[in-house]
Amino acid sequence: MLTSGCGTRPDERAAPATDRPTGTLPAAPALPPATLPDLSHMTDSVRDQILELDRAVAEKTGNLDIQPAERSAAYGEMANLLMAARCFEAAERYYLHAQALAPAEIRWPYYLGHLYRTTGELRKSAESFERALALKGDDGTILLRLGEAYLAEGRPERAEPSFAKALSLQPGSVAAQFGLGRVSLARQDFATAASHLREALRLDPRAAGVHYPLAMAYRAMGDRAQAESHLRQWRQVEIPVADPLMRELDDLLQSPAAYESRGVRALDSGNWAAAAEHFKKGIELAPKSPSLRHRLGTAMFMMGDAAGALGQFDEALRLSPKFALAHYSVGVLMETSGRPTEAIARFTAAVSHEPSYIEARLRLAGALGRSGRLNDALSQYEEIIRIDPRVADARYGQAVTLVRLQRYQDALDHLSDDMKTFDQPSFALALARVLAAAPDDRVRDGRRAMAVMQALTPEQRGLDSGETMAMMFAEVGQFEEAVAWQRGAVEQAQRAGRHDVARRLAETLRLYERRQPCRTPWGADEMLP
C-alpha cells in the first residue's frame, strides 16, 4: 500500500457522499458519515480513480431499493481503495458501513484488523481479527494475523493457540513457527523458542527477520557465539504470509508508485514479463521517473533483452545522472559483455555517487581484481569492511586477493579469524587451500589443513571440494589419495562441460602422479573475487 497524503476534508468540500442518506440507513444508524478525505495532495491518477468510484458508490449506497449486500460491497470497494491509498480514517468509516450492512462478510472485519494494526490501535485490531475468525475459524491466515495482534498487545498466552492452530492447518508455515518462537521467548522458555525459530529458518533460510529473536534465545541460554552469529545475519524484514485478500488491496491503485510496487513483487517472484508490464504502465503515468526506467531495464535484462535494458538504464541516467543504481546496472551489463574497463568506470561512478553502496563496491573490487589491479581491489574490500564489518563476501575477497598478492601469512591470519566469525564453510575451504598449497614454507601446514577439512561435514565441503582434498593429501604425502580425489574433480568438471577447468585439473593430477605436491592454491581460470 502506498502513501498518497490523505487528510480529513473540511465539510464544505465534502464529496457527494455527504448527501447520501447513509445516516438514515437502518443497518448503520449510529455510524459516522462515510465521506471522502481531502484528495488535493494525491497524484492525478489516484484522485481521478477515487472520484470515479465515488460516483458509482453514490448511486448504490443512496438507493435503499438495492439489497444491503450490494450496498455493503459498494462501501467496501471504496474502503479498499482508500486504504490502499493510506487514507485510513476515511477507509475506516466506509468499512464500518460495509460491515454493518453485511455482518456475515469476512472481508470487512479482516481489513479493519489490518487497518487498526497500521494505525496502532492494537486492541481494535485484535477484536476485528477475532470477528473475522468467528466467521471462518479454520482460516490459517486469519489465525496468523490474530496471533500477531495478540503478540503486539503483549498477550503471548492468547497468541500461542492462534499460532499453534495455524501451524496445524499449514504445517510448513514459517510465520507460524516464527510466532510460536516469539511466544516462547516472551515466556522465557528459551530452548523451545530456539527450536521453533530454527525450524522457521530451515523452512526458509532467507527469512532474515528470524535471526534476531533466535539470537536473543541463544544469548539467554549463554551461547554467545551462536547469538553473535545470528545477530550478524539479521535484517529487519517481515516474514511473508500468503494473504490473498491483502494482495487484492495492494493491486487496486493506478499510480506510478503502485505499478512500481506490483512490478517489484513480480520481479521477486521471477515473473519478468509481468514485472515489465507493470513498469511500463507506471512509465505511462510518470515518463520521467528514473526509478521506473531502471526497474523496467532490470526486467528486460532478466528476459534476455540486454540491448533494451541498456536503453532503459541510459534513459534513467539521462533523467538522473547521479542515479547510482543505474550506473551499477550498466556496469553489470558491461561486465557480462566482456567490457571490463567500461564496467569498472560504471561501478566507480556508482560508489562515487553513493559511497555506502556495498554491492557496487563488491562488483568494483571483483572487476579490479580480474583486471590485475590487485592493490586497488584490496582497497575496495578494505573500504567495504570499514563501512560494514559483517559483509562476509568482502572478508573472503580480501583474503583471496592477499593470496594473489603473495601475502600468504596475511591471508592465513585473516582466514583464521574469519572462519571463527562467519558461519560459512567457504572460509574454512579457503584456509585449507592456503595451508595445503601456499608456496611460502612458513605458512604451509598440511596437518592443519587436514584438521580443517575433517571438521567440515560432507555437505559443508560441497561437490567442488575434491581439488582442495587432493591438495591436502598431497601436502601430507598421501599421493594415492590425492590422485583419487583429483581424478574425481577432473571427471566432475568434464561432466559439467567445464573443459578448460578439466584441463587445468588434469595438469595438477600429473603432478600428484609424479608424487609432487601442488603449490598453487587457486588456478588462473577460477572466478576469484
Coordinates of C-alpha atoms in Angstrom, one line a residue, residues 42-56 78 81-82 252-255:
M42 CA -2.9 12.9 -4.3
T43 CA -1.5 12.1 -7.7
D44 CA -3.9 12.9 -10.5
S45 CA -4.4 9.3 -11.5
V46 CA -5.3 8.2 -7.9
R47 CA -7.6 11.2 -7.4
D48 CA -9.4 10.5 -10.6
Q49 CA -9.7 6.8 -9.7
I50 CA -11.3 7.7 -6.3
L51 CA -13.7 10.3 -7.7
E52 CA -14.8 7.9 -10.5
L53 CA -15.5 5.2 -8.0
D54 CA -17.2 7.7 -5.7
R55 CA -19.8 8.4 -8.3
A56 CA -20.6 4.7 -8.7
M78 CA -14.4 2.4 -1.7
L81 CA -9.3 1.9 -2.4
L82 CA -8.9 4.4 0.4
L252 CA -6.1 -1.5 -6.6
L253 CA -4.3 1.8 -7.1
Q254 CA -3.5 3.1 -10.5
S255 CA -0.5 5.2 -9.7

